[in-house]
Coordinates of C-alpha atoms and ligand atoms in Angstrom, one line a residue:
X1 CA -0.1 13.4 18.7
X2 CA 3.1 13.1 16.8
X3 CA 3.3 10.2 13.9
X4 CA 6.1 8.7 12.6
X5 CA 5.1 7.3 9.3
X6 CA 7.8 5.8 7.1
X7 CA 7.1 5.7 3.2
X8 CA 5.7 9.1 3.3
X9 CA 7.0 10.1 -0.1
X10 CA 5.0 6.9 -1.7
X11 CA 1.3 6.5 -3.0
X12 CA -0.3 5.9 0.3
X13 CA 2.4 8.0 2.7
X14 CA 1.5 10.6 1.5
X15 CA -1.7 10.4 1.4
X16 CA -2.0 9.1 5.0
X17 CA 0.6 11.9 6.2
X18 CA -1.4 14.4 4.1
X19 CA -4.8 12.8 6.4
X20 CA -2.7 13.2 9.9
X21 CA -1.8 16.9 10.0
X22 CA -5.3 17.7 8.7
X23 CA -6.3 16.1 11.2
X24 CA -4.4 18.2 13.3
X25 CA -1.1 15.9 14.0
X26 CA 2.3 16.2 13.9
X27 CA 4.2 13.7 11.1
X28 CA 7.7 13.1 11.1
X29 CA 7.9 11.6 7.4
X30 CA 10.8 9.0 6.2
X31 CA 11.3 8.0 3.1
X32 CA 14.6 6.9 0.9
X33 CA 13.2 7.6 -2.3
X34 CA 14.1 4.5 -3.9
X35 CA 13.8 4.1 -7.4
X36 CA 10.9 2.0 -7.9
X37 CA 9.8 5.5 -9.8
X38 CA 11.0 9.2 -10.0
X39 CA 12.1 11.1 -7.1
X40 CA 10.7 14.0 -8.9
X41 CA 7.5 12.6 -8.8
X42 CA 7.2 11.1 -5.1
X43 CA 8.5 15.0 -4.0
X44 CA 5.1 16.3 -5.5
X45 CA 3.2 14.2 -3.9
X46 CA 4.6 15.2 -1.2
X47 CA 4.0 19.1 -1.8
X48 CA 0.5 19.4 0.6
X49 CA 2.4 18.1 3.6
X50 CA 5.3 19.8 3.2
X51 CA 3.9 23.0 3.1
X52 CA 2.5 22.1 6.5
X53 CA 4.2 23.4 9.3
X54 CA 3.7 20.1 11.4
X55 CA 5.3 18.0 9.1
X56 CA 9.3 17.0 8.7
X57 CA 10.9 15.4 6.0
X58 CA 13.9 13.0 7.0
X59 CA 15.4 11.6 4.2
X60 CA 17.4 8.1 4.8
X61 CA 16.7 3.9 4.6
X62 CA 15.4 2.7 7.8
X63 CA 18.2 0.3 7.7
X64 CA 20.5 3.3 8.1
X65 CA 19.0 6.3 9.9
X66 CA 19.2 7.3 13.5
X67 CA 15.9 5.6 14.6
X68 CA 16.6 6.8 17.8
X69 CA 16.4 10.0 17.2
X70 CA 13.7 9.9 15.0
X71 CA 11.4 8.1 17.4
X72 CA 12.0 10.9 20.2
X73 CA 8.0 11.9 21.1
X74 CA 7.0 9.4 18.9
X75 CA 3.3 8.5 20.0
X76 CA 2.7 6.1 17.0
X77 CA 4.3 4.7 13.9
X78 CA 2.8 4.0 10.6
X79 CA 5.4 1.6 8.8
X80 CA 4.5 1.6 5.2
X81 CA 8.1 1.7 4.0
X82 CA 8.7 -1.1 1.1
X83 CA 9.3 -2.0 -2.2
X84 CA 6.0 -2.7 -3.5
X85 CA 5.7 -4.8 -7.0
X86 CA 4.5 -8.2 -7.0
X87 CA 6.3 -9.4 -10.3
X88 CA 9.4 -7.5 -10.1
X89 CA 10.3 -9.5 -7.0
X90 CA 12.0 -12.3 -8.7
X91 CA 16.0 -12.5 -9.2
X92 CA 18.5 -10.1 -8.4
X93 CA 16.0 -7.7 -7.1
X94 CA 14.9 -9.9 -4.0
X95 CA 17.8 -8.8 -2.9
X96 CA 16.2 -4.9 -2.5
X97 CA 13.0 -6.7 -1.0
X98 CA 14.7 -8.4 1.7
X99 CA 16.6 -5.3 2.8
X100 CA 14.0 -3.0 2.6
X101 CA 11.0 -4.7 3.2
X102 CA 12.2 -7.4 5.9
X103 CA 15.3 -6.4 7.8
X104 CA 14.0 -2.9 7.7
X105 CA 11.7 -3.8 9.8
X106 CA 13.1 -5.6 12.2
X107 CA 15.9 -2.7 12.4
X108 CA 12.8 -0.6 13.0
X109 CA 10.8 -2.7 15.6
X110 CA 13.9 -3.2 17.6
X111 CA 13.9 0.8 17.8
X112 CA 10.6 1.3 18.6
X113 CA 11.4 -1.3 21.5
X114 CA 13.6 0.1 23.3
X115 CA 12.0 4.1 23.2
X116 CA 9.0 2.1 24.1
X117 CA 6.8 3.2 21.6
X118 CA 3.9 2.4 21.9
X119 CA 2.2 1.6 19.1
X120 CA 2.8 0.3 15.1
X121 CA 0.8 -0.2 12.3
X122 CA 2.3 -2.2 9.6
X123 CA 1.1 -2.2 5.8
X124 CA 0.6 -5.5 4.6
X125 CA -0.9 -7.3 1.7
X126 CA -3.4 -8.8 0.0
X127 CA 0.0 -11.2 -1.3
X128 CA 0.6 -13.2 2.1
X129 CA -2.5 -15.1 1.0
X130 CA -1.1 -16.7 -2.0
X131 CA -2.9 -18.3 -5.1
X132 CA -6.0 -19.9 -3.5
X133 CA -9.6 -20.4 -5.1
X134 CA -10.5 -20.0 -1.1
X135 CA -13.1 -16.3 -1.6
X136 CA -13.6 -14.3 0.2
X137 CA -9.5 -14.5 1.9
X138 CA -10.5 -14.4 5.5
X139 CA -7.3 -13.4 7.9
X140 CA -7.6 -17.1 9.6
X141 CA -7.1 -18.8 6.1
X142 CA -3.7 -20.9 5.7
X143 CA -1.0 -18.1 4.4
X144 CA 1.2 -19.7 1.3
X145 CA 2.4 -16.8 -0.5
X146 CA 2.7 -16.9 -4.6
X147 CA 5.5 -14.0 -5.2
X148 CA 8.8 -13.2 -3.4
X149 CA 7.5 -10.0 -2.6
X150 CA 4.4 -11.7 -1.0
X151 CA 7.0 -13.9 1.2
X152 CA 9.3 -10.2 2.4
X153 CA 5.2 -9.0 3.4
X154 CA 4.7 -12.4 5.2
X155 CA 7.7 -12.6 6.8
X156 CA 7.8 -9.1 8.1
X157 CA 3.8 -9.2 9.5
X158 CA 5.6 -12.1 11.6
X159 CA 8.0 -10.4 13.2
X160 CA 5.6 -7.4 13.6
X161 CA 3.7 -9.8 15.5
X162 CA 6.5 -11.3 17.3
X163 CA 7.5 -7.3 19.4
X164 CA 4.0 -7.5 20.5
X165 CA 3.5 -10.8 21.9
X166 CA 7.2 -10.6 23.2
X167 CA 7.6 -7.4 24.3
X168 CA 4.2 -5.5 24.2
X169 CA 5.0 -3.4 21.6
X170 CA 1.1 -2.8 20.5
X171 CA 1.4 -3.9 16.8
X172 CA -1.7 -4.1 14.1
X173 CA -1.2 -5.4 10.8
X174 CA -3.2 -4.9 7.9
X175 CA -3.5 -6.4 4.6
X176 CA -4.0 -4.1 2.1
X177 CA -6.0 -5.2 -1.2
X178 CA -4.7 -3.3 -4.5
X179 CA -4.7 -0.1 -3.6
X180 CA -5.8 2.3 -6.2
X181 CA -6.8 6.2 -6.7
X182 CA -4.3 9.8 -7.3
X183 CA -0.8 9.2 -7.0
X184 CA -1.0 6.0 -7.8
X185 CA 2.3 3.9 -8.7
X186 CA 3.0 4.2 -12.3
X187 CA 3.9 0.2 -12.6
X188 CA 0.2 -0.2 -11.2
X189 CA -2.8 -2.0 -14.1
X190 CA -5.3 1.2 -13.2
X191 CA -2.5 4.1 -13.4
X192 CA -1.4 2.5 -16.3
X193 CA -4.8 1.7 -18.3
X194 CA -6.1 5.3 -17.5
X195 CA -2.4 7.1 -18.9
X196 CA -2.9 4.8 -22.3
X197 CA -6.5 6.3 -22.2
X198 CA -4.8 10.0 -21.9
X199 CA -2.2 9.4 -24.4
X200 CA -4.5 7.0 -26.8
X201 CA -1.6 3.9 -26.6
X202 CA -2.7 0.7 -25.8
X203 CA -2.5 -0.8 -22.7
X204 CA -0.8 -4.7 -21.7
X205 CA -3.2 -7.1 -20.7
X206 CA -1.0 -10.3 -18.5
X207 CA -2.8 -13.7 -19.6
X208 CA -6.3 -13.6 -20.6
X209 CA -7.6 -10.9 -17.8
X210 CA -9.5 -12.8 -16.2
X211 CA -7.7 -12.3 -13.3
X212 CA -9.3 -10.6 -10.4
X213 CA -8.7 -8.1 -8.0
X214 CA -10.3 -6.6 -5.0
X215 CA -9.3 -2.8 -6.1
X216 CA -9.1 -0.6 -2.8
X217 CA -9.2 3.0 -3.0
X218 CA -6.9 5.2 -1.1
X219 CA -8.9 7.3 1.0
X220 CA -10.9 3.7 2.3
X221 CA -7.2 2.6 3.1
X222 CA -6.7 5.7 4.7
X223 CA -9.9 5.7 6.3
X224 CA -9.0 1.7 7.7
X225 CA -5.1 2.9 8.7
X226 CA -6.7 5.6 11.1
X227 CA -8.8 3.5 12.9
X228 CA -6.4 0.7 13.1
X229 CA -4.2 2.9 15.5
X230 CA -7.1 4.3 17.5
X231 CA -8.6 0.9 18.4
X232 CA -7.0 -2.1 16.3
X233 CA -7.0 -5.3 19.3
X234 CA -2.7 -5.4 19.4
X235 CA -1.2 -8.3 18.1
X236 CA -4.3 -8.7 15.2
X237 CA -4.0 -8.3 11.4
X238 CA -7.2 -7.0 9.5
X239 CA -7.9 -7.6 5.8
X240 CA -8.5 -3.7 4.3
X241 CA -10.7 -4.4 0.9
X242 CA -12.5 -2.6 -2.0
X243 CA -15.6 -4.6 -2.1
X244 CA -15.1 -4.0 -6.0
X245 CA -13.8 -6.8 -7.1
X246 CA -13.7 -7.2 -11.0
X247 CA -11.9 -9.1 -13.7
X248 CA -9.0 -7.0 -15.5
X249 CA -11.1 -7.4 -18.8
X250 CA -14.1 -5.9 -16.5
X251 CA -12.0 -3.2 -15.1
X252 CA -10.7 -2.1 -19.2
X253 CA -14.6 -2.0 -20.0
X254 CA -15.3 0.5 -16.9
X255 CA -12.1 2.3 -17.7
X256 CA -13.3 3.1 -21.6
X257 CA -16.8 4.0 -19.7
X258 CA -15.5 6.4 -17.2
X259 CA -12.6 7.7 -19.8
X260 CA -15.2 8.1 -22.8
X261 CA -12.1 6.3 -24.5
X262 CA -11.6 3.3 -26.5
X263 CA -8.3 1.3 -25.2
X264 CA -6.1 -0.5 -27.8
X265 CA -5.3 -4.1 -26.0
X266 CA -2.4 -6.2 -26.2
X267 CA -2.2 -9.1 -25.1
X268 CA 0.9 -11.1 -23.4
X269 CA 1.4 -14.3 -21.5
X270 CA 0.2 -14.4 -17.2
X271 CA 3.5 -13.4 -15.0
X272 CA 5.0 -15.4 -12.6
X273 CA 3.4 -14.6 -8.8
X274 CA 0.6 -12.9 -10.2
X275 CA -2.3 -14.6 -8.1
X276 CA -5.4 -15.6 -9.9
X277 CA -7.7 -14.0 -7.4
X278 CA -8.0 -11.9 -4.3
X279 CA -11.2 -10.7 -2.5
X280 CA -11.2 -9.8 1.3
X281 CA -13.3 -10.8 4.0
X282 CA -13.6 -7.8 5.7
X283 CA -15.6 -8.8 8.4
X284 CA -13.1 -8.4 11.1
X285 CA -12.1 -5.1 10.4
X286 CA -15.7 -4.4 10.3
X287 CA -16.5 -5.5 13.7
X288 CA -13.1 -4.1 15.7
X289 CA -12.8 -1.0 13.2
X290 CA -16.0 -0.2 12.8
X291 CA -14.4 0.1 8.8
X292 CA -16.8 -0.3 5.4
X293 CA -14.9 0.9 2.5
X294 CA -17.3 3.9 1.0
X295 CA -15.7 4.3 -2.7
X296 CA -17.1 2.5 -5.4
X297 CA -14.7 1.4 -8.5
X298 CA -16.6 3.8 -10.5
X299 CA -16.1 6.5 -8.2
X300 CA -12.4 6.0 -7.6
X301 CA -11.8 5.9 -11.3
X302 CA -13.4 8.6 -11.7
X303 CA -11.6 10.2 -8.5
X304 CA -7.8 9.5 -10.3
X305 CA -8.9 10.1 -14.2
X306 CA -9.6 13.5 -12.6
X307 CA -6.4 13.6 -10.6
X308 CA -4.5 12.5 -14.3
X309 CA -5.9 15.1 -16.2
X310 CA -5.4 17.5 -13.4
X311 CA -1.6 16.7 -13.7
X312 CA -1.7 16.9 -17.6
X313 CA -3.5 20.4 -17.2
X314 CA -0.8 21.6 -14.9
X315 CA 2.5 20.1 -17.3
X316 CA 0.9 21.9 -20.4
X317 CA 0.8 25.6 -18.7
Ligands
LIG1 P1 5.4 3.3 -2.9 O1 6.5 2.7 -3.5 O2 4.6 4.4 -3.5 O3 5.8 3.8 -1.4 C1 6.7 3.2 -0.6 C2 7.8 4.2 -0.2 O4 8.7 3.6 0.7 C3 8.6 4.6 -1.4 O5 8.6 6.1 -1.5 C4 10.1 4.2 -1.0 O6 11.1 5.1 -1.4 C5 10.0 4.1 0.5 N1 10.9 3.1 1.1 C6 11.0 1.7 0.7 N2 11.9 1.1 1.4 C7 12.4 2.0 2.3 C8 13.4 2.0 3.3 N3 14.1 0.9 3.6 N4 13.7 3.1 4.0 C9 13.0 4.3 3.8 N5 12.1 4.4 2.8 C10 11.8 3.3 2.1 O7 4.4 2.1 -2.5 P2 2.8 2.1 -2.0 O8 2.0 1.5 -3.1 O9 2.5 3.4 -1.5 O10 2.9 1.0 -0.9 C11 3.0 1.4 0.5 C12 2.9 0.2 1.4 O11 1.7 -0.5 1.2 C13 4.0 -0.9 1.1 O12 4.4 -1.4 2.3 C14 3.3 -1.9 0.3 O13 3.9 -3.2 0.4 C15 1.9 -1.9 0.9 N6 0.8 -2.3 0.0 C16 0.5 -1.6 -1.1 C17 -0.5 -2.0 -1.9 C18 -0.9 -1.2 -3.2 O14 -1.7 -1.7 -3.9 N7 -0.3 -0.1 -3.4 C19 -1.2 -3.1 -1.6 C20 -0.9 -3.9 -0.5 C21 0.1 -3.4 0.4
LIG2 C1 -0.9 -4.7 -6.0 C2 0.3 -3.9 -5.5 O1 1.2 -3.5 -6.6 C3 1.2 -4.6 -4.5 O2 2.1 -3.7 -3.9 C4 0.3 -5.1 -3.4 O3 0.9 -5.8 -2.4 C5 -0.9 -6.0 -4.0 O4 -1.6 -5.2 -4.9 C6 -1.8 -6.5 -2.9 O5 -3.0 -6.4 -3.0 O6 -1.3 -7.0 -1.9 P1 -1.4 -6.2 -8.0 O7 -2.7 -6.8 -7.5 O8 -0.6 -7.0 -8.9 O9 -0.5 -5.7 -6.8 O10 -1.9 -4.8 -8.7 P2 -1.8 -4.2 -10.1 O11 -0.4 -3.9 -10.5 O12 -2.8 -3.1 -10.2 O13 -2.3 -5.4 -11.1 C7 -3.7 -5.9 -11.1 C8 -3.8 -6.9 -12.2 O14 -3.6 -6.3 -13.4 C9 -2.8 -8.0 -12.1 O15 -3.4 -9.3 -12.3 C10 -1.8 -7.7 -13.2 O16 -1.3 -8.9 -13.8 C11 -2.7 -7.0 -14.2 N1 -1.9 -6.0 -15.0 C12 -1.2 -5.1 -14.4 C13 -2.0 -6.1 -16.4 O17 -2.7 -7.0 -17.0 N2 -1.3 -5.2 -17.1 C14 -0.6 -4.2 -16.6 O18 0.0 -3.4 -17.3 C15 -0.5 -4.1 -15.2

């Protein structure tokens, strides 16, 4: 099988990419290496795949690119490709969510359309579901979105949607819940708690943490990606969560367990779009998927402290 998977420089590209050709696959990789953080640091975590002989780098925005030619043999696309933050998203920058998260997209879905590809499966988020006291967050619940970012995610699982009913292009969406484990994004709460843990700063706590996320690790996302192209129902979205939902203030008390480190905590006011909540129902992509995330908190903190210090181990030789 040969992949297209777009993103493949970011957190979970190249983790997925790095899952396909072990798996045996070919990837053709895109990524624009925006600068939501260093292109130094998205080409190392690219370093396992490139060294693999099945895998090719093509470096260009989707809104740009000769899609056509990069979808020759295609048998499947993973479309991961976006700008990310949630709180970032407001003012000029929507502008670079828009672009690269919506008409992206649609640039890319009308390519896949007419090499007849067929099959997509598009990253989406936890943020399509909005501020809502509504827990678990089952796929059926009403979709109000709190952030601009979580409107470009919204937005774009619609028109995902819209190639398959319309033209049959076999589409799956998933909603990812914050994803965390190695590599991940340096503007992230857990990549940036464990780092103040490394270095002994303190860490930003946004309003009074007791906010709560459904943290995800990588490989479960991974895990859920895979078996949405083998046998996600086309046209369907699937929430992908942790089942380790915590408080932020819950998550800094594992961190100083797992780290064997005391964190310094400062305290500012809640950002706007940041959602009080999330939790996933994950019931559908239990049934259809035959997915159960297998990494607890615990673990996967454990998991990316060791991938941190690896890192620091590496810099200081
Ligand atoms: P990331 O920033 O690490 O990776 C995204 C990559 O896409 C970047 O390397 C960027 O350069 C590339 N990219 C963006 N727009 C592009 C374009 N127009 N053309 C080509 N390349 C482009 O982010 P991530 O955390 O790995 O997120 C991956 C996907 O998962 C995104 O779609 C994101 O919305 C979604 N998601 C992530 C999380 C999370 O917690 N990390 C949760 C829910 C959904
Ligand atoms: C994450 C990703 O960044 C989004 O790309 C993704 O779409 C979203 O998950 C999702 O699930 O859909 P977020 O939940 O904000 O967004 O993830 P973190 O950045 O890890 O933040 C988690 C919580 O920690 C938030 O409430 C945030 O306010 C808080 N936080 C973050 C802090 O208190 N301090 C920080 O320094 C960073």
């Amino acid at each position: 099988m040969r992949y297209l998977v777009t993103g493949t420089a970011g957190f979970v590209g190249s983790h997925l990419a790095e899952q396909l050709l072990a798996q045996g696959s070919e990837v053709v990789g895109v990524d624009a290496f925006l600068d939501n953080y260093s292109r130094e640091r998205k080409l190392s975590q690219l370093t396992g795949a490139l060294e693999h002989p099945g895998f090719r780098l093509v470096e260009g925005l989707l809104q740009e690119i000769d899609l056509a030619g990069l979808l020759e043999g295609v048998d499947h696309v993973f479309h991961l490709a976006a700008v990310p933050g949630v709180r970032p998203s407001w003012g000029k920058a929507f502008q670079d969510y828009a672009d690269n998260n919506l008409l992206a997209t649609q640039r890319l879905l009308e390519a896949c359309r007419e090499r007849e590809v067929p099959r997509l499966v598009y990253a989406s988020s936890s943020s399509v579901y909005g501020d809502t006291d509504q827990l678990p967050m089952h796929e059926d619940a009403l979709t109000l979105p709190f952030s601009p970012y979580g409107v470009t995610k919204l937005a774009a699982e619609h028109m995902v949607r819209l190639y398959y009913r319309n033209f049959g292009l076999e589409t799956v969406s998933l909603r990812y819940f914050t994803v965390y484990g190695s590599r991940q994004r340096p503007d992230m709460a857990i990549q940036r708690f464990l780092l103040a843990a490394a270095e002994g700063s303190s860490v930003t706590v946004f309003g009074d943490g007791e906010q709560s996320r459904d943290f995800t690790h990588v490989a479960d996302i991974v895990d859920a990606t895979l078996r949405a192209a083998a046998r996600g129902t086309p046209g369907r979205v699937y929430n992908v969560g942790g089942g380790s939902r915590v408080t932020v203030n819950e998550l800094l008390a594992l961190i100083e367990q797992v780290t064997g480190r005391r964190l310094s905590v400062e305290r500012t006011p809640a950002k706007p779009g940041d959602v009080r909540a999330t939790l996933a129902d994950c019931s559908s992509a239990r049934q259809d998927l035959d997915f159960s995330p297998r990494v607890s908190l615990k673990e996967g903190l454990e998991e990316q402290w060791a991938w941190l210090n690896s890192l620091a181990g590496r810099a200081s030789q």
